[in-house]
PDB file of C-alpha atoms and ligand atoms in Angstrom:
ATOM      1  CA  MET Y 131      84.237  70.038  93.059  1.00 75.00           C
ATOM      2  CA  GLU Y 132      83.641  71.266  89.503  1.00 92.00           C
ATOM      3  CA  GLU Y 133      84.806  74.858  89.748  1.00 95.00           C
ATOM      4  CA  VAL Y 134      86.749  77.219  91.992  1.00 97.00           C
ATOM      5  CA  PHE Y 135      86.197  80.963  92.262  1.00 98.00           C
ATOM      6  CA  ARG Y 136      88.968  83.255  93.503  1.00 98.00           C
ATOM      7  CA  LYS Y 137      89.376  86.975  93.903  1.00 98.00           C
ATOM      8  CA  ALA Y 138      92.752  88.099  92.552  1.00 98.00           C
ATOM      9  CA  TYR Y 139      93.860  91.287  94.315  1.00 98.00           C
ATOM     10  CA  GLY Y 140      96.065  94.015  92.870  1.00 98.00           C
ATOM     11  CA  LYS Y 141      98.925  95.786  94.644  1.00 98.00           C
ATOM     12  CA  VAL Y 142     100.683  99.090  94.921  1.00 98.00           C
ATOM     13  CA  ASN Y 143     104.315  99.582  95.880  1.00 98.00           C
ATOM     14  CA  LEU Y 144     104.780 101.695  99.002  1.00 98.00           C
ATOM     15  CA  GLY Y 145     108.492 101.455  98.249  1.00 98.00           C
ATOM     16  CA  LEU Y 146     110.493 100.256  95.249  1.00 98.00           C
ATOM     17  CA  ASP Y 147     114.268 100.245  95.061  1.00 97.00           C
ATOM     18  CA  VAL Y 148     116.595  98.520  92.618  1.00 95.00           C
ATOM     19  CA  VAL Y 149     119.812  97.548  94.389  1.00 93.00           C
ATOM     20  CA  GLY Y 150     121.682  95.632  91.698  1.00 92.00           C
ATOM     21  CA  ARG Y 151     121.547  93.208  88.804  1.00 91.00           C
ATOM     22  CA  ARG Y 152     122.312  89.516  88.631  1.00 90.00           C
ATOM     23  CA  PRO Y 153     124.680  88.292  85.905  1.00 90.00           C
ATOM     24  CA  ASP Y 154     121.614  86.868  84.101  1.00 89.00           C
ATOM     25  CA  GLY Y 155     120.142  90.385  83.855  1.00 88.00           C
ATOM     26  CA  TYR Y 156     117.421  90.076  86.557  1.00 90.00           C
ATOM     27  CA  HIS Y 157     117.118  93.149  88.751  1.00 94.00           C
ATOM     28  CA  LEU Y 158     117.681  92.812  92.475  1.00 96.00           C
ATOM     29  CA  VAL Y 159     114.942  94.728  94.230  1.00 96.00           C
ATOM     30  CA  ARG Y 160     113.789  95.862  97.646  1.00 97.00           C
ATOM     31  CA  MET Y 161     110.075  96.525  97.390  1.00 97.00           C
ATOM     32  CA  VAL Y 162     107.373  97.135  99.962  1.00 98.00           C
ATOM     33  CA  MET Y 163     104.281  95.575  98.424  1.00 98.00           C
ATOM     34  CA  GLN Y 164     100.769  96.403  99.585  1.00 98.00           C
ATOM     35  CA  THR Y 165      97.664  94.439  98.575  1.00 98.00           C
ATOM     36  CA  VAL Y 166      94.782  96.734  97.616  1.00 98.00           C
ATOM     37  CA  ASP Y 167      91.089  95.930  97.497  1.00 97.00           C
ATOM     38  CA  VAL Y 168      90.888  96.165  93.692  1.00 98.00           C
ATOM     39  CA  SER Y 169      90.401  92.706  92.270  1.00 98.00           C
ATOM     40  CA  ASP Y 170      89.808  90.516  89.238  1.00 98.00           C
ATOM     41  CA  ASP Y 171      87.459  87.522  89.447  1.00 98.00           C
ATOM     42  CA  ILE Y 172      88.890  84.185  88.392  1.00 98.00           C
ATOM     43  CA  VAL Y 173      86.836  81.045  87.826  1.00 98.00           C
ATOM     44  CA  VAL Y 174      88.560  77.757  86.960  1.00 98.00           C
ATOM     45  CA  ARG Y 175      86.169  75.014  85.763  1.00 96.00           C
ATOM     46  CA  ARG Y 176      86.831  71.379  85.064  1.00 93.00           C
ATOM     47  CA  GLY Y 177      86.218  70.376  81.426  1.00 87.00           C
ATOM     48  CA  SER Y 178      85.649  66.919  80.018  1.00 84.00           C
ATOM     49  CA  ALA Y 179      88.752  64.762  79.509  1.00 79.00           C
ATOM     50  CA  GLY Y 180      90.769  65.912  76.494  1.00 82.00           C
ATOM     51  CA  SER Y 181      88.957  69.276  76.239  1.00 83.00           C
ATOM     52  CA  GLY Y 182      92.269  71.140  76.664  1.00 91.00           C
ATOM     53  CA  LEU Y 183      92.692  74.624  78.086  1.00 95.00           C
ATOM     54  CA  THR Y 184      90.431  77.546  77.213  1.00 96.00           C
ATOM     55  CA  LEU Y 185      90.478  81.091  78.554  1.00 97.00           C
ATOM     56  CA  SER Y 186      88.050  83.966  78.313  1.00 97.00           C
ATOM     57  CA  CYS Y 187      88.609  87.512  79.502  1.00 98.00           C
ATOM     58  CA  ASP Y 188      86.178  90.433  79.388  1.00 97.00           C
ATOM     59  CA  ASN Y 189      88.956  92.995  78.706  1.00 95.00           C
ATOM     60  CA  PRO Y 190      89.910  92.966  74.995  1.00 94.00           C
ATOM     61  CA  GLU Y 191      93.279  94.637  75.827  1.00 91.00           C
ATOM     62  CA  VAL Y 192      94.353  91.465  77.646  1.00 95.00           C
ATOM     63  CA  PRO Y 193      95.438  88.467  75.547  1.00 96.00           C
ATOM     64  CA  ALA Y 194      93.025  85.535  76.035  1.00 96.00           C
ATOM     65  CA  ASP Y 195      95.497  82.859  74.956  1.00 95.00           C
ATOM     66  CA  GLU Y 196      98.833  81.267  75.872  1.00 96.00           C
ATOM     67  CA  ARG Y 197     100.328  84.746  76.493  1.00 97.00           C
ATOM     68  CA  ASN Y 198      98.034  85.256  79.482  1.00 98.00           C
ATOM     69  CA  LEU Y 199      99.745  84.680  82.846  1.00 98.00           C
ATOM     70  CA  ALA Y 200      96.694  82.748  84.056  1.00 98.00           C
ATOM     71  CA  TRP Y 201      97.094  80.359  81.114  1.00 98.00           C
ATOM     72  CA  LYS Y 202     100.861  80.085  81.716  1.00 98.00           C
ATOM     73  CA  ALA Y 203     100.223  79.304  85.392  1.00 98.00           C
ATOM     74  CA  ALA Y 204      97.819  76.471  84.481  1.00 97.00           C
ATOM     75  CA  VAL Y 205     100.333  74.982  82.038  1.00 97.00           C
ATOM     76  CA  LEU Y 206     103.120  75.064  84.659  1.00 97.00           C
ATOM     77  CA  VAL Y 207     100.973  73.425  87.341  1.00 97.00           C
ATOM     78  CA  CYS Y 208      99.795  70.701  84.942  1.00 96.00           C
ATOM     79  CA  ARG Y 209     103.332  70.043  83.714  1.00 95.00           C
ATOM     80  CA  LYS Y 210     104.698  69.715  87.254  1.00 96.00           C
ATOM     81  CA  TYR Y 211     102.000  67.228  88.292  1.00 95.00           C
ATOM     82  CA  GLY Y 212     101.742  65.332  84.983  1.00 95.00           C
ATOM     83  CA  ILE Y 213      98.124  66.385  84.438  1.00 93.00           C
ATOM     84  CA  GLU Y 214      96.489  66.632  81.010  1.00 91.00           C
ATOM     85  CA  PRO Y 215      94.916  70.136  81.068  1.00 89.00           C
ATOM     86  CA  SER Y 216      91.141  70.091  80.666  1.00 91.00           C
ATOM     87  CA  PHE Y 217      89.945  73.341  82.230  1.00 93.00           C
ATOM     88  CA  SER Y 218      88.354  76.597  81.317  1.00 96.00           C
ATOM     89  CA  ILE Y 219      89.569  79.795  82.962  1.00 98.00           C
ATOM     90  CA  SER Y 220      87.351  82.838  83.005  1.00 98.00           C
ATOM     91  CA  ILE Y 221      88.728  86.257  84.000  1.00 98.00           C
ATOM     92  CA  THR Y 222      86.665  89.334  84.833  1.00 98.00           C
ATOM     93  CA  LYS Y 223      89.169  92.211  84.871  1.00 98.00           C
ATOM     94  CA  ARG Y 224      88.858  95.196  87.156  1.00 97.00           C
ATOM     95  CA  ILE Y 225      92.563  95.792  87.750  1.00 97.00           C
ATOM     96  CA  PRO Y 226      93.804  98.044  84.931  1.00 95.00           C
ATOM     97  CA  ALA Y 227      96.269  96.294  82.573  1.00 91.00           C
ATOM     98  CA  ALA Y 228      99.911  97.369  82.225  1.00 90.00           C
ATOM     99  CA  ALA Y 229      99.355  99.684  85.164  1.00 94.00           C
ATOM    100  CA  GLY Y 230     101.968  98.752  87.784  1.00 94.00           C
ATOM    101  CA  MET Y 231      99.303  96.988  89.877  1.00 96.00           C
ATOM    102  CA  ALA Y 232     100.392  93.389  89.139  1.00 96.00           C
ATOM    103  CA  GLY Y 233      97.201  92.678  87.207  1.00 96.00           C
ATOM    104  CA  GLY Y 234      98.638  89.756  85.258  1.00 97.00           C
ATOM    105  CA  SER Y 235     100.739  88.442  88.147  1.00 97.00           C
ATOM    106  CA  THR Y 236      97.770  88.240  90.485  1.00 98.00           C
ATOM    107  CA  ASP Y 237      95.680  86.336  87.915  1.00 98.00           C
ATOM    108  CA  GLY Y 238      98.552  83.856  87.548  1.00 98.00           C
ATOM    109  CA  ALA Y 239      98.805  83.460  91.327  1.00 98.00           C
ATOM    110  CA  ALA Y 240      95.022  82.965  91.595  1.00 98.00           C
ATOM    111  CA  VAL Y 241      95.133  80.132  89.042  1.00 98.00           C
ATOM    112  CA  ILE Y 242      97.916  78.351  90.997  1.00 98.00           C
ATOM    113  CA  LEU Y 243      95.789  78.582  94.160  1.00 98.00           C
ATOM    114  CA  ALA Y 244      92.597  77.586  92.318  1.00 98.00           C
ATOM    115  CA  LEU Y 245      94.143  74.495  90.703  1.00 97.00           C
ATOM    116  CA  ASN Y 246      95.662  73.439  94.012  1.00 97.00           C
ATOM    117  CA  GLU Y 247      92.131  73.456  95.414  1.00 97.00           C
ATOM    118  CA  LEU Y 248      90.289  72.040  92.398  1.00 96.00           C
ATOM    119  CA  LEU Y 249      92.709  69.150  91.879  1.00 94.00           C
ATOM    120  CA  GLU Y 250      93.437  68.640  95.602  1.00 95.00           C
ATOM    121  CA  LEU Y 251      97.168  68.810  94.905  1.00 96.00           C
ATOM    122  CA  ASN Y 252      98.143  69.725  98.485  1.00 97.00           C
ATOM    123  CA  MET Y 253     101.003  71.837  97.170  1.00 97.00           C
ATOM    124  CA  THR Y 254     103.394  73.180  99.775  1.00 97.00           C
ATOM    125  CA  GLU Y 255     104.022  76.913 100.027  1.00 96.00           C
ATOM    126  CA  GLN Y 256     107.490  76.305  98.554  1.00 96.00           C
ATOM    127  CA  GLU Y 257     106.109  74.391  95.555  1.00 97.00           C
ATOM    128  CA  MET Y 258     103.635  77.182  94.839  1.00 97.00           C
ATOM    129  CA  ASP Y 259     106.349  79.824  95.253  1.00 97.00           C
ATOM    130  CA  GLU Y 260     108.626  78.042  92.764  1.00 96.00           C
ATOM    131  CA  ILE Y 261     105.956  77.977  90.069  1.00 97.00           C
ATOM    132  CA  ALA Y 262     104.991  81.565  90.921  1.00 97.00           C
ATOM    133  CA  LEU Y 263     108.545  82.881  90.595  1.00 94.00           C
ATOM    134  CA  SER Y 264     108.992  81.232  87.216  1.00 94.00           C
ATOM    135  CA  LEU Y 265     105.959  83.271  86.072  1.00 96.00           C
ATOM    136  CA  GLY Y 266     107.247  86.622  87.315  1.00 93.00           C
ATOM    137  CA  ALA Y 267     108.878  88.535  90.172  1.00 90.00           C
ATOM    138  CA  ASP Y 268     105.555  89.809  91.611  1.00 94.00           C
ATOM    139  CA  VAL Y 269     103.747  86.453  91.508  1.00 97.00           C
ATOM    140  CA  PRO Y 270     105.061  84.947  94.811  1.00 97.00           C
ATOM    141  CA  PHE Y 271     103.797  88.045  96.632  1.00 97.00           C
ATOM    142  CA  CYS Y 272     100.437  87.747  94.859  1.00 98.00           C
ATOM    143  CA  LEU Y 273      99.960  84.274  96.406  1.00 98.00           C
ATOM    144  CA  ARG Y 274      99.696  86.206  99.684  1.00 97.00           C
ATOM    145  CA  GLN Y 275      97.837  89.301 100.862  1.00 95.00           C
ATOM    146  CA  GLY Y 276      98.869  92.214 103.044  1.00 97.00           C
ATOM    147  CA  THR Y 277     102.092  94.159 103.395  1.00 98.00           C
ATOM    148  CA  TYR Y 278     105.366  92.448 102.487  1.00 98.00           C
ATOM    149  CA  LEU Y 279     109.005  93.280 101.881  1.00 98.00           C
ATOM    150  CA  ALA Y 280     110.107  91.570  98.653  1.00 97.00           C
ATOM    151  CA  GLU Y 281     113.836  91.165  98.085  1.00 97.00           C
ATOM    152  CA  GLY Y 282     116.150  89.253  95.751  1.00 96.00           C
ATOM    153  CA  ILE Y 283     114.304  89.177  92.443  1.00 93.00           C
ATOM    154  CA  GLY Y 284     111.013  89.215  94.363  1.00 91.00           C
ATOM    155  CA  GLU Y 285     111.214  85.733  95.868  1.00 91.00           C
ATOM    156  CA  LYS Y 286     112.452  86.624  99.350  1.00 96.00           C
ATOM    157  CA  LEU Y 287     109.305  87.711 101.174  1.00 97.00           C
ATOM    158  CA  THR Y 288     109.079  89.072 104.714  1.00 98.00           C
ATOM    159  CA  LYS Y 289     105.695  89.827 106.279  1.00 98.00           C
ATOM    160  CA  LEU Y 290     105.458  93.422 107.537  1.00 97.00           C
ATOM    161  CA  PRO Y 291     102.875  95.047 109.821  1.00 96.00           C
ATOM    162  CA  ASP Y 292      99.654  96.029 108.045  1.00 94.00           C
ATOM    163  CA  LEU Y 293      99.517  99.568 106.707  1.00 95.00           C
ATOM    164  CA  ALA Y 294      98.273 101.961 109.402  1.00 92.00           C
ATOM    165  CA  PRO Y 295      94.658 103.190 108.986  1.00 95.00           C
ATOM    166  CA  CYS Y 296      94.353 105.626 106.068  1.00 97.00           C
ATOM    167  CA  SER Y 297      92.449 106.157 102.806  1.00 98.00           C
ATOM    168  CA  MET Y 298      94.030 105.625  99.406  1.00 98.00           C
ATOM    169  CA  VAL Y 299      92.967 107.019  96.053  1.00 98.00           C
ATOM    170  CA  ILE Y 300      94.361 105.114  93.074  1.00 98.00           C
ATOM    171  CA  VAL Y 301      94.359 106.781  89.638  1.00 98.00           C
ATOM    172  CA  LYS Y 302      95.297 105.144  86.333  1.00 97.00           C
ATOM    173  CA  PRO Y 303      95.739 107.445  83.301  1.00 97.00           C
ATOM    174  CA  PRO Y 304      94.571 106.209  79.891  1.00 95.00           C
ATOM    175  CA  PHE Y 305      97.867 104.662  78.758  1.00 95.00           C
ATOM    176  CA  GLY Y 306      99.994 101.722  79.832  1.00 92.00           C
ATOM    177  CA  VAL Y 307     103.708 101.470  80.639  1.00 95.00           C
ATOM    178  CA  SER Y 308     105.728  98.411  79.690  1.00 94.00           C
ATOM    179  CA  THR Y 309     107.561  97.022  82.734  1.00 92.00           C
ATOM    180  CA  PRO Y 310     110.601  95.805  80.688  1.00 93.00           C
ATOM    181  CA  TRP Y 311     110.865  99.274  79.101  1.00 96.00           C
ATOM    182  CA  ALA Y 312     110.836 100.994  82.531  1.00 96.00           C
ATOM    183  CA  TYR Y 313     113.625  98.787  83.916  1.00 95.00           C
ATOM    184  CA  LYS Y 314     115.691  99.290  80.756  1.00 95.00           C
ATOM    185  CA  ALA Y 315     115.250 103.061  81.030  1.00 94.00           C
ATOM    186  CA  LEU Y 316     116.386 102.850  84.664  1.00 94.00           C
ATOM    187  CA  ASP Y 317     119.483 100.830  83.687  1.00 92.00           C
ATOM    188  CA  GLU Y 318     120.446 103.458  81.097  1.00 91.00           C
ATOM    189  CA  TYR Y 319     119.868 106.223  83.621  1.00 88.00           C
ATOM    190  CA  LEU Y 320     121.943 104.513  86.333  1.00 86.00           C
ATOM    191  CA  GLU Y 321     124.785 103.934  83.869  1.00 84.00           C
ATOM    192  CA  ALA Y 322     124.837 107.621  82.926  1.00 82.00           C
ATOM    193  CA  VAL Y 323     124.464 108.991  86.464  1.00 76.00           C
ATOM    194  CA  PRO Y 324     126.952 108.070  89.210  1.00 68.00           C
ATOM    195  CA  GLU Y 325     125.418 105.960  92.011  1.00 66.00           C
ATOM    196  CA  ASN Y 326     125.731 108.829  94.511  1.00 66.00           C
ATOM    197  CA  GLY Y 327     123.724 111.033  92.147  1.00 69.00           C
ATOM    198  CA  THR Y 328     120.598 108.860  92.306  1.00 72.00           C
ATOM    199  CA  VAL Y 329     117.967 109.021  94.969  1.00 79.00           C
ATOM    200  CA  HIS Y 330     117.266 105.555  96.318  1.00 92.00           C
ATOM    201  CA  PRO Y 331     114.254 105.338  98.624  1.00 96.00           C
ATOM    202  CA  ASP Y 332     115.277 104.270 102.130  1.00 96.00           C
ATOM    203  CA  ILE Y 333     113.382 100.998 102.451  1.00 98.00           C
ATOM    204  CA  ASP Y 334     114.745 100.409 105.985  1.00 97.00           C
ATOM    205  CA  LEU Y 335     113.308 103.696 107.229  1.00 97.00           C
ATOM    206  CA  LEU Y 336     110.013 102.846 105.514  1.00 98.00           C
ATOM    207  CA  ARG Y 337     109.982  99.513 107.387  1.00 97.00           C
ATOM    208  CA  LYS Y 338     110.594 101.296 110.699  1.00 97.00           C
ATOM    209  CA  ALA Y 339     107.752 103.720 109.970  1.00 97.00           C
ATOM    210  CA  LEU Y 340     105.431 100.779 109.189  1.00 97.00           C
ATOM    211  CA  ASP Y 341     106.445  99.220 112.530  1.00 96.00           C
ATOM    212  CA  ARG Y 342     105.486 102.474 114.296  1.00 95.00           C
ATOM    213  CA  LYS Y 343     102.160 102.614 112.369  1.00 94.00           C
ATOM    214  CA  ASP Y 344     102.565 106.350 111.838  1.00 93.00           C
ATOM    215  CA  VAL Y 345     100.937 107.270 108.505  1.00 96.00           C
ATOM    216  CA  SER Y 346     102.766 110.597 108.096  1.00 95.00           C
ATOM    217  CA  ASP Y 347     106.095 108.919 108.780  1.00 96.00           C
ATOM    218  CA  ILE Y 348     105.241 106.061 106.386  1.00 97.00           C
ATOM    219  CA  ALA Y 349     104.295 108.608 103.721  1.00 97.00           C
ATOM    220  CA  ALA Y 350     107.536 110.537 104.270  1.00 96.00           C
ATOM    221  CA  HIS Y 351     109.624 107.445 103.498  1.00 97.00           C
ATOM    222  CA  MET Y 352     107.658 106.075 100.546  1.00 98.00           C
ATOM    223  CA  GLY Y 353     109.565 106.222  97.253  1.00 97.00           C
ATOM    224  CA  ASN Y 354     109.966 104.560  93.874  1.00 97.00           C
ATOM    225  CA  ILE Y 355     113.270 104.648  91.995  1.00 96.00           C
ATOM    226  CA  LEU Y 356     111.462 104.055  88.685  1.00 96.00           C
ATOM    227  CA  GLU Y 357     109.349 107.186  89.059  1.00 96.00           C
ATOM    228  CA  ALA Y 358     111.949 109.700  87.819  1.00 94.00           C
ATOM    229  CA  VAL Y 359     112.716 107.801  84.608  1.00 94.00           C
ATOM    230  CA  VAL Y 360     109.116 106.878  83.805  1.00 96.00           C
ATOM    231  CA  THR Y 361     107.761 110.394  84.421  1.00 96.00           C
ATOM    232  CA  ARG Y 362     110.345 111.898  82.042  1.00 95.00           C
ATOM    233  CA  GLU Y 363     108.598 109.968  79.272  1.00 96.00           C
ATOM    234  CA  TYR Y 364     105.059 110.227  80.730  1.00 97.00           C
ATOM    235  CA  PRO Y 365     104.743 113.666  82.427  1.00 97.00           C
ATOM    236  CA  GLU Y 366     100.991 113.207  82.989  1.00 97.00           C
ATOM    237  CA  ILE Y 367     101.946 111.038  85.983  1.00 98.00           C
ATOM    238  CA  LEU Y 368     103.416 114.144  87.674  1.00 98.00           C
ATOM    239  CA  ASP Y 369     100.217 116.003  86.940  1.00 97.00           C
ATOM    240  CA  ILE Y 370      98.141 113.323  88.722  1.00 98.00           C
ATOM    241  CA  LYS Y 371     100.543 113.387  91.688  1.00 98.00           C
ATOM    242  CA  LYS Y 372     100.148 117.158  91.958  1.00 98.00           C
ATOM    243  CA  ARG Y 373      96.351 116.953  91.795  1.00 98.00           C
ATOM    244  CA  LEU Y 374      96.298 114.368  94.594  1.00 98.00           C
ATOM    245  CA  ILE Y 375      98.617 116.497  96.785  1.00 98.00           C
ATOM    246  CA  ASP Y 376      96.544 119.625  96.062  1.00 98.00           C
ATOM    247  CA  LYS Y 377      93.484 117.690  97.276  1.00 98.00           C
ATOM    248  CA  GLY Y 378      95.177 116.887 100.593  1.00 97.00           C
ATOM    249  CA  ALA Y 379      97.156 113.675 100.065  1.00 98.00           C
ATOM    250  CA  VAL Y 380     100.074 113.379 102.509  1.00 98.00           C
ATOM    251  CA  LYS Y 381     101.938 111.581  99.729  1.00 98.00           C
ATOM    252  CA  ALA Y 382     101.347 110.606  96.108  1.00 98.00           C
ATOM    253  CA  LEU Y 383     103.548 108.034  94.399  1.00 98.00           C
ATOM    254  CA  MET Y 384     103.727 106.051  91.187  1.00 98.00           C
ATOM    255  CA  SER Y 385     103.193 102.317  91.736  1.00 98.00           C
ATOM    256  CA  GLY Y 386     105.592  99.757  90.230  1.00 96.00           C
ATOM    257  CA  SER Y 387     106.596 100.706  86.705  1.00 96.00           C
ATOM    258  CA  GLY Y 388     103.551 102.959  86.429  1.00 95.00           C
ATOM    259  CA  PRO Y 389     101.553 104.686  85.215  1.00 97.00           C
ATOM    260  CA  THR Y 390      99.166 104.206  88.173  1.00 98.00           C
ATOM    261  CA  VAL Y 391      99.537 106.805  90.928  1.00 98.00           C
ATOM    262  CA  PHE Y 392      98.166 106.449  94.442  1.00 98.00           C
ATOM    263  CA  GLY Y 393      97.622 109.094  97.081  1.00 98.00           C
ATOM    264  CA  ILE Y 394      97.600 108.467 100.833  1.00 98.00           C
ATOM    265  CA  PHE Y 395      95.076 110.460 102.863  1.00 98.00           C
ATOM    266  CA  THR Y 396      94.643 110.757 106.621  1.00 97.00           C
ATOM    267  CA  ASP Y 397      91.296 112.495 106.064  1.00 97.00           C
ATOM    268  CA  ASP Y 398      88.702 110.274 104.357  1.00 97.00           C
ATOM    269  CA  LYS Y 399      86.576 113.257 103.280  1.00 97.00           C
ATOM    270  CA  ALA Y 400      89.538 114.758 101.430  1.00 98.00           C
ATOM    271  CA  ALA Y 401      90.152 111.344  99.821  1.00 98.00           C
ATOM    272  CA  GLN Y 402      86.542 111.238  98.632  1.00 98.00           C
ATOM    273  CA  GLU Y 403      86.865 114.723  97.120  1.00 97.00           C
ATOM    274  CA  ALA Y 404      90.120 113.767  95.416  1.00 98.00           C
ATOM    275  CA  PHE Y 405      88.470 110.624  94.027  1.00 98.00           C
ATOM    276  CA  LEU Y 406      85.612 112.695  92.582  1.00 97.00           C
ATOM    277  CA  CYS Y 407      87.887 115.271  90.921  1.00 96.00           C
ATOM    278  CA  PHE Y 408      89.307 112.734  88.430  1.00 97.00           C
ATOM    279  CA  GLU Y 409      87.028 112.398  85.390  1.00 91.00           C
ATOM    280  CA  GLY Y 410      85.720 108.830  85.225  1.00 88.00           C
ATOM    281  CA  GLY Y 411      85.777 108.785  81.412  1.00 88.00           C
ATOM    282  CA  ARG Y 412      89.494 109.503  81.277  1.00 93.00           C
ATOM    283  CA  TYR Y 413      90.879 107.816  84.372  1.00 96.00           C
ATOM    284  CA  GLY Y 414      90.593 104.423  85.978  1.00 96.00           C
ATOM    285  CA  LYS Y 415      90.057 105.286  89.650  1.00 97.00           C
ATOM    286  CA  PHE Y 416      89.545 103.493  92.937  1.00 98.00           C
ATOM    287  CA  LYS Y 417      89.243 104.505  96.573  1.00 98.00           C
ATOM    288  CA  VAL Y 418      90.228 101.994  99.230  1.00 98.00           C
ATOM    289  CA  GLU Y 419      90.466 102.114 102.998  1.00 97.00           C
ATOM    290  CA  PHE Y 420      92.960 100.537 105.360  1.00 96.00           C
TER     291      PHE Y 420
HETATM  292  P1  ATP D1326     103.489  94.571  87.357  1.00 83.34           P
HETATM  293  O1  ATP D1326     102.948  95.580  88.330  1.00 83.34           O
HETATM  294  O2  ATP D1326     103.560  93.161  87.928  1.00 83.34           O
HETATM  295  O3  ATP D1326     104.726  94.993  86.644  1.00 83.34           O
HETATM  296  P2  ATP D1326     101.562  95.491  85.471  1.00 83.34           P
HETATM  297  O4  ATP D1326     100.373  95.812  86.320  1.00 83.34           O
HETATM  298  O5  ATP D1326     102.436  96.646  85.077  1.00 83.34           O
HETATM  299  O6  ATP D1326     102.403  94.379  86.204  1.00 83.34           O
HETATM  300  P3  ATP D1326     100.002  93.715  83.873  1.00 83.34           P
HETATM  301  O7  ATP D1326      98.618  94.199  84.165  1.00 83.34           O
HETATM  302  O8  ATP D1326     100.409  92.437  84.471  1.00 83.34           O
HETATM  303  O9  ATP D1326     101.108  94.828  84.160  1.00 83.34           O
HETATM  304  O10 ATP D1326     100.097  93.659  82.288  1.00 83.34           O
HETATM  305  C1  ATP D1326     101.319  93.610  81.590  1.00 83.34           C
HETATM  306  C2  ATP D1326     101.075  92.879  80.273  1.00 83.34           C
HETATM  307  O11 ATP D1326     100.872  91.504  80.586  1.00 83.34           O
HETATM  308  C3  ATP D1326      99.817  93.325  79.570  1.00 83.34           C
HETATM  309  O12 ATP D1326     100.118  94.281  78.594  1.00 83.34           O
HETATM  310  C4  ATP D1326      99.235  92.059  78.981  1.00 83.34           C
HETATM  311  O13 ATP D1326      99.490  91.960  77.608  1.00 83.34           O
HETATM  312  C5  ATP D1326      99.954  90.917  79.666  1.00 83.34           C
HETATM  313  N1  ATP D1326      99.078  90.014  80.450  1.00 83.34           N
HETATM  314  C6  ATP D1326      99.195  88.671  80.482  1.00 83.34           C
HETATM  315  N2  ATP D1326      98.264  88.132  81.270  1.00 83.34           N
HETATM  316  C7  ATP D1326      97.532  89.134  81.785  1.00 83.34           C
HETATM  317  C8  ATP D1326      96.419  89.184  82.665  1.00 83.34           C
HETATM  318  N3  ATP D1326      95.862  88.080  83.177  1.00 83.34           N
HETATM  319  N4  ATP D1326      95.956  90.388  83.007  1.00 83.34           N
HETATM  320  C9  ATP D1326      96.518  91.526  82.499  1.00 83.34           C
HETATM  321  N5  ATP D1326      97.554  91.526  81.638  1.00 83.34           N
HETATM  322  C10 ATP D1326      98.060  90.339  81.271  1.00 83.34           C
END
């Protein structure tokens, strides 16, 4: 085998709560993660011995060097198995960058899976998860697909029932949000506001609604604790939410640390109309079905 091709899927958060902080500063989360059919293409090719690692990416906003999570993933795999890296990685981006859709994390996860196949490493799930977690909190989830509860710092994953049938419109405004900035802003907010003054999404009720496969009930319990702090700085996110609701979404929510917003629709025609109302030149937009 000379090359491996993988689709690297993005995600949205149906729920995101921060429940504490470890002494080392990592946030303890409870997140309901949902794979969405918006994907990057990853090709990992064998090079000649000693050719080193090279990476190309068609999106100039994304670093095509050792800062790229795909690159970092390859280095970690090679280090663990004592392999001299001689590969080229090529990334075709479709997932918007710095969007709250795990664009970098999923490329990193795809490279772990691709190298396992290309080099016939027979890695166990646990070995892959360990490398994934050292890359980032969302990466273990990105090794999988579907609907998962992620707890701890993202490493404790529980499979949940698939999202009930619905349409989703995903809209990314023309700016990015830094994930470290969003968590820092949340920390400052939580320090200033007493715990009983903050609105934590009820992740347990969201889980129960997913079990019942009732879209309206799922929508009613979706929530993201980062949304209030991020939208104070980026009010356009609220504008997108309103437009999605006005077009018939049963719920519109910011994903991850933003700025991407997704709307859940029970009526596919309304979803199509909502999709069309966002100007393609200004917004990144996707419509997916479940
Ligand atoms: P998350 O939802 O996991 O917080 P995100 O979607 O907000 O992630 P990314 O798309 O992963 O954010 O991008 C965050 C930063 O990571 C980018 O600004 C970019 O510089 C860097 N990055 C590193 N590797 C990649 C990659 N393969 N694709 C996109 N961004 C990458």
